[in-house]
Amino acid sequence: SAEVLEAIENVIQGVLQSLAQRKAPVLTVANRTDWRNIEFKDSVGLQMIPQCTTKQIRSDCPQSAKRFALMLKILSMIYKMVQSNTYATKRDIYYSDTLLFGSQSAVDQIINDISCMLKIPRRSLHVLSTTKGFVAGNLSYTEEDGTKVNCTCSATVFTVPSNVQGIRNLTSHAKFILIVEKDATFQRLLDDDFFNKVSPCIMITGRGIPDLNTRLLVRKLWDSFQIPIFTLMDADPHGVEIMCVYKYGSVSMSFEAHHLTVPSIKWLGLLPSDLERLNICKDALIPFTKQDENKLASIQKRPYIACQPLWKRELEIMAASKLKAEIQVLTSLSSDYLSRVYLPNKLQFGGWL
């Protein structure tokens, strides 16, 4: 806490010194969207380089004056929360003055910029993200406020905790963790009692692109149990992108890569090569859009694909066919093919990359 307060005081001191010298105050933040500021390391994923390019948020420039003011406003809110040991979600901050902030995304961006500028993880700023991910399976833990959560005893879905750092007493007999891209597939596996039938496992879904808490939980489970982590995604560029976020991280959050990425994650399915191997009917596949083509081309150029020859091959198969498939395509073989045949066979015979 003292470190956070001191970091904010240093920023404010800089603003006051500029004013005392009759200069327009300026805040300097890292350029979080520039690939040139990113380096790829096998052991960490995408991380921000120490000497990255920055941009200035000036108080005397019409384009950035409002952003400058909003950054100071949110800094003051964080300062009060850290002082009083209270927490707020990004949503709480936005709704404290919707007219001033204008949009939730503006608040989200500023909080990430502040976290990056201060070099302090967002959790330490007492700002919690709203959680959208779910967890189920062979896992129990205690939340920060003492609430005991036991996912093991039923097919109940639990929301990923909003303060993942605060959870303790994690216990599990799981043999592996399965990250599922979509909520519908996750629910289907629950209905089929998948996590008890094959062998005990933990299932997680970020319900699409994962939020910060879901990524933090995957990382915490990896640190706690060191068991294999597999991903089950649609065989399309969007699914591959989501898997890469879990495994290697994202450009915009690369300054926090050490807390968020799990480079040992394996791609279990749905593989583009599976579609041919299983004789999936071409009519059940979906043609690429121009957006799909662009996304796939951009993924193929990323630094981590070069060190994954088997992934590279799968992406080439996808690019050549210009067809994509959702996991639900397996129901064309039989209604419970995913949980009864596809996943058990893959897990037993090592059908992952």
XYZ file of C-alpha atoms in Angstrom:
353
model
C 0.000 0.000 0.000
C 2.767 2.434 0.945
C 4.446 1.754 -2.410
C 1.212 2.506 -4.326
C 0.565 5.730 -2.390
C 4.163 6.872 -2.924
C 3.952 6.152 -6.683
C 0.772 8.268 -6.990
C 2.286 11.057 -4.841
C 5.313 11.147 -7.181
C 3.031 11.667 -10.191
C 1.122 14.472 -8.447
C 4.392 16.039 -7.303
C 5.511 16.142 -10.939
C 2.269 17.913 -11.888
C 2.725 20.480 -9.092
C 6.367 21.116 -10.041
C 5.343 21.833 -13.647
C 2.675 24.265 -12.437
C 5.170 25.971 -10.115
C 7.477 26.498 -13.118
C 4.494 27.804 -15.141
C 4.726 24.809 -17.487
C 1.785 22.729 -18.684
C 1.772 19.415 -16.747
C 2.277 16.250 -18.788
C 1.709 12.553 -17.989
C 3.868 10.038 -19.852
C 2.428 6.569 -20.530
C 3.804 3.579 -22.417
C 2.442 2.933 -25.892
C 0.572 -0.299 -25.066
C -0.703 -1.102 -28.577
C 2.576 -1.029 -30.507
C 4.093 -4.418 -31.438
C 7.502 -2.721 -31.584
C 7.338 -2.381 -27.791
C 6.858 -6.130 -27.383
C 9.364 -8.944 -27.158
C 8.501 -12.632 -27.200
C 10.040 -15.034 -24.713
C 9.202 -18.729 -24.711
C 9.050 -18.821 -20.924
C 6.845 -15.742 -20.463
C 5.020 -14.978 -23.709
C 4.582 -11.421 -24.939
C 6.189 -8.874 -22.634
C 6.840 -5.164 -22.854
C 10.451 -4.138 -23.440
C 12.010 -1.860 -20.783
C 12.852 0.956 -23.274
C 9.443 1.116 -24.926
C 8.072 4.087 -26.851
C 5.802 6.387 -24.863
C 3.116 8.938 -25.566
C 2.453 12.165 -23.704
C -0.921 13.136 -22.307
C -0.715 16.903 -22.162
C -2.917 19.212 -20.125
C -2.570 22.088 -22.651
C -3.626 20.181 -25.764
C -7.351 20.078 -26.711
C -7.065 16.450 -27.883
C -5.671 15.163 -24.583
C -6.713 17.671 -21.905
C -9.842 15.704 -20.963
C -7.890 12.444 -20.747
C -5.305 14.191 -18.548
C -8.084 15.356 -16.205
C -9.707 11.896 -16.104
C -6.381 10.275 -15.251
C -5.938 12.628 -12.294
C -9.533 11.998 -11.201
C -9.062 8.203 -11.243
C -5.654 8.518 -9.553
C -7.334 10.413 -6.703
C -10.030 7.699 -6.427
C -7.369 4.959 -6.314
C -5.412 6.912 -3.682
C -8.486 7.137 -1.424
C -9.292 3.421 -1.870
C -5.748 2.306 -1.049
C -5.697 4.620 1.988
C -9.017 3.310 3.317
C -8.357 -0.303 2.213
C -11.572 -0.417 0.142
C -12.080 -1.836 -3.349
C -14.149 -0.882 -6.384
C -14.812 -2.517 -9.747
C -14.111 -0.647 -12.975
C -17.890 -0.534 -13.332
C -18.257 1.178 -9.923
C -15.759 3.837 -11.012
C -17.622 4.484 -14.270
C -20.999 4.741 -12.530
C -19.623 7.153 -9.913
C -19.830 9.817 -12.655
C -21.078 8.534 -16.026
C -21.321 12.040 -17.509
C -17.718 12.821 -16.674
C -16.247 9.511 -17.905
C -18.465 9.140 -20.983
C -17.983 5.391 -21.440
C -16.889 2.252 -19.608
C -14.151 1.602 -22.178
C -12.606 5.037 -21.457
C -12.371 4.087 -17.763
C -10.901 0.649 -18.602
C -8.221 2.178 -20.840
C -7.224 4.803 -18.277
C -6.949 2.235 -15.467
C -4.662 0.068 -17.621
C -2.592 3.138 -18.561
C -2.256 4.088 -14.874
C -1.266 0.535 -13.925
C 1.375 0.527 -16.677
C 2.600 4.064 -15.852
C 3.014 3.286 -12.134
C 4.362 -0.236 -12.891
C 1.912 -1.610 -10.329
C -0.502 -4.509 -11.064
C -4.138 -3.449 -11.233
C -5.109 -5.579 -8.207
C -2.696 -3.554 -6.037
C -4.516 -0.380 -7.141
C -7.652 -1.798 -5.419
C -9.511 -1.852 -8.748
C -11.314 -5.127 -9.435
C -12.542 -6.211 -12.865
C -16.068 -7.402 -13.330
C -15.832 -11.150 -13.804
C -17.534 -13.008 -16.623
C -15.724 -16.363 -16.463
C -16.998 -19.612 -14.930
C -15.219 -22.485 -13.184
C -16.417 -26.010 -12.333
C -14.988 -29.435 -11.509
C -12.604 -30.850 -8.953
C -11.621 -27.710 -7.042
C -12.255 -26.073 -3.703
C -10.841 -22.875 -2.216
C -11.497 -20.126 0.321
C -12.235 -16.602 -0.882
C -10.588 -13.575 0.724
C -13.645 -12.860 2.914
C -13.622 -16.450 4.261
C -16.361 -17.853 1.971
C -15.643 -21.517 1.219
C -16.254 -22.535 -2.403
C -16.506 -26.210 -3.331
C -16.937 -26.870 -7.041
C -16.333 -30.600 -6.586
C -19.570 -31.771 -5.025
C -21.959 -30.882 -7.839
C -22.316 -29.876 -11.460
C -22.805 -26.298 -10.277
C -21.033 -23.477 -12.092
C -19.197 -20.902 -9.998
C -18.239 -17.422 -11.149
C -14.497 -16.810 -11.224
C -13.679 -14.776 -8.054
C -13.305 -11.018 -8.515
C -10.198 -11.000 -6.302
C -8.201 -14.017 -7.497
C -5.072 -12.932 -5.590
C -7.029 -13.180 -2.330
C -8.138 -16.819 -2.672
C -6.330 -19.437 -0.564
C -6.457 -23.096 0.541
C -6.783 -24.319 -3.044
C -7.241 -28.096 -3.135
C -7.869 -30.379 -6.091
C -7.354 -33.966 -7.248
C -7.699 -32.908 -10.884
C -5.447 -34.581 -13.443
C -5.736 -31.682 -15.900
C -7.404 -28.302 -16.543
C -9.606 -27.763 -19.595
C -10.117 -24.200 -20.854
C -13.281 -24.035 -22.957
C -13.768 -21.109 -25.339
C -17.556 -20.842 -25.225
C -20.191 -20.948 -22.543
C -22.492 -23.236 -24.601
C -19.791 -25.946 -24.918
C -18.878 -25.542 -21.243
C -22.536 -26.072 -20.221
C -22.836 -29.083 -22.544
C -19.797 -30.746 -20.933
C -21.301 -30.069 -17.509
C -24.622 -31.627 -18.550
C -22.713 -34.714 -19.761
C -20.891 -34.874 -16.375
C -17.622 -34.843 -18.338
C -15.325 -33.825 -15.461
C -16.227 -36.953 -13.470
C -16.422 -39.494 -16.288
C -12.949 -39.313 -17.838
C -10.844 -38.410 -14.829
C -11.149 -35.602 -12.285
C -10.486 -32.243 -13.942
C -11.106 -28.506 -13.579
C -13.034 -26.730 -16.340
C -12.841 -22.992 -16.969
C -14.434 -20.737 -19.551
C -13.798 -17.041 -20.163
C -16.943 -17.066 -22.324
C -15.058 -15.769 -25.350
C -12.094 -13.422 -24.953
C -11.107 -13.963 -21.309
C -11.283 -11.161 -18.754
C -8.346 -10.474 -16.457
C -9.721 -12.528 -13.540
C -10.186 -15.665 -15.655
C -6.600 -15.363 -16.896
C -5.345 -14.780 -13.348
C -7.209 -17.869 -12.131
C -5.742 -20.070 -14.896
C -2.279 -18.822 -13.906
C -2.961 -19.357 -10.174
C -4.164 -22.927 -10.799
C -1.047 -23.601 -12.869
C 1.223 -22.213 -10.113
C -0.665 -24.224 -7.448
C -1.025 -27.629 -9.116
C 1.401 -27.786 -12.096
C -0.963 -30.084 -14.014
C -1.463 -30.078 -17.818
C -3.706 -27.330 -19.210
C -5.585 -27.952 -22.469
C -7.709 -25.617 -24.569
C -10.890 -26.490 -26.443
C -11.588 -23.813 -29.047
C -13.498 -23.401 -32.289
C -11.402 -24.221 -35.379
C -11.340 -20.610 -36.548
C -8.990 -17.587 -36.309
C -10.984 -16.133 -33.402
C -10.597 -19.357 -31.386
C -6.844 -19.441 -32.078
C -6.560 -15.785 -31.003
C -8.309 -16.519 -27.685
C -6.053 -19.517 -27.033
C -2.974 -17.335 -27.701
C -4.210 -14.777 -25.129
C -4.265 -17.493 -22.421
C -0.923 -18.963 -23.493
C 1.168 -15.982 -24.573
C -0.794 -12.920 -23.419
C -1.979 -9.841 -25.280
C -0.139 -6.785 -26.548
C -2.198 -4.336 -24.460
C -1.503 -6.203 -21.173
C 2.086 -7.217 -21.990
C 3.351 -5.109 -19.057
C 1.713 -7.702 -16.738
C 2.718 -10.831 -18.676
C 4.517 -12.438 -15.713
C 1.241 -12.716 -13.756
C -1.064 -13.666 -16.616
C 0.448 -16.042 -19.162
C 0.836 -19.834 -19.042
C 3.180 -20.774 -21.931
C 2.784 -24.544 -21.218
C -0.886 -24.536 -22.384
C -1.627 -27.156 -25.074
C -4.034 -26.959 -28.036
C -6.334 -29.973 -27.669
C -8.977 -29.095 -30.238
C -10.841 -28.438 -32.360
C -7.875 -28.774 -34.747
C -8.324 -27.920 -38.432
C -6.736 -31.338 -39.213
C -9.453 -33.036 -37.091
C -12.120 -31.915 -39.566
C -10.603 -34.024 -42.336
C -9.608 -36.890 -40.039
C -13.178 -37.221 -38.737
C -14.706 -36.836 -42.217
C -16.795 -33.849 -41.157
C -19.206 -33.034 -43.960
C -18.109 -29.906 -45.904
C -21.685 -28.576 -45.700
C -21.315 -28.353 -41.898
C -18.311 -25.990 -42.230
C -18.507 -22.198 -42.506
C -16.711 -20.224 -45.270
C -14.160 -17.607 -44.182
C -15.085 -13.925 -44.178
C -12.558 -11.264 -45.234
C -12.160 -10.489 -41.518
C -11.262 -14.152 -40.826
C -8.623 -14.072 -43.578
C -7.064 -10.886 -42.174
C -7.046 -12.187 -38.591
C -5.458 -15.491 -39.612
C -2.794 -13.714 -41.694
C -1.964 -11.482 -38.707
C -1.729 -14.483 -36.313
C 0.573 -16.325 -38.739
C 3.034 -13.399 -38.620
C 3.260 -13.332 -34.811
C 6.611 -14.208 -33.223
C 5.289 -17.164 -31.198
C 3.979 -19.076 -34.248
C 7.530 -19.482 -35.585
C 8.468 -21.622 -32.553
C 5.323 -23.784 -32.881
C 5.761 -25.747 -36.142
C 2.744 -27.990 -35.441
C 0.498 -24.976 -34.826
C 1.897 -23.387 -37.976
C 0.854 -26.475 -39.951
C -2.698 -26.329 -38.552
C -2.999 -22.651 -39.479
C -1.802 -23.459 -42.987
C -4.530 -26.131 -43.294
C -7.102 -23.538 -42.184
C -5.755 -20.900 -44.590
C -5.764 -23.329 -47.540
C -9.339 -24.536 -46.942
C -10.736 -21.057 -46.087
C -13.278 -22.915 -43.937
C -13.926 -22.724 -40.215
C -15.892 -24.860 -37.760
C -17.455 -24.447 -34.349
C -17.023 -27.191 -31.727
C -20.761 -27.890 -32.133
C -19.958 -29.345 -35.575
C -19.108 -32.604 -33.766
C -22.804 -33.111 -32.985
C -23.166 -33.954 -36.699
C -21.408 -37.240 -35.789
C -23.529 -37.881 -32.668
C -25.139 -35.713 -29.989
C -22.596 -36.608 -27.265
C -19.584 -37.225 -29.547
C -17.546 -34.427 -27.889
C -17.725 -35.788 -24.324
C -18.043 -39.523 -25.105
C -15.519 -39.998 -27.941
C -13.566 -36.899 -29.036
C -12.165 -35.618 -25.708
C -11.543 -39.049 -24.054
C -9.626 -40.252 -27.140
C -7.581 -37.062 -27.397
C -6.682 -37.157 -23.689
C -5.859 -40.872 -23.715
C -3.800 -40.962 -26.920
C -2.126 -37.557 -26.756
C -3.947 -35.768 -29.541
C -2.810 -32.275 -28.562
C -0.202 -29.806 -29.872
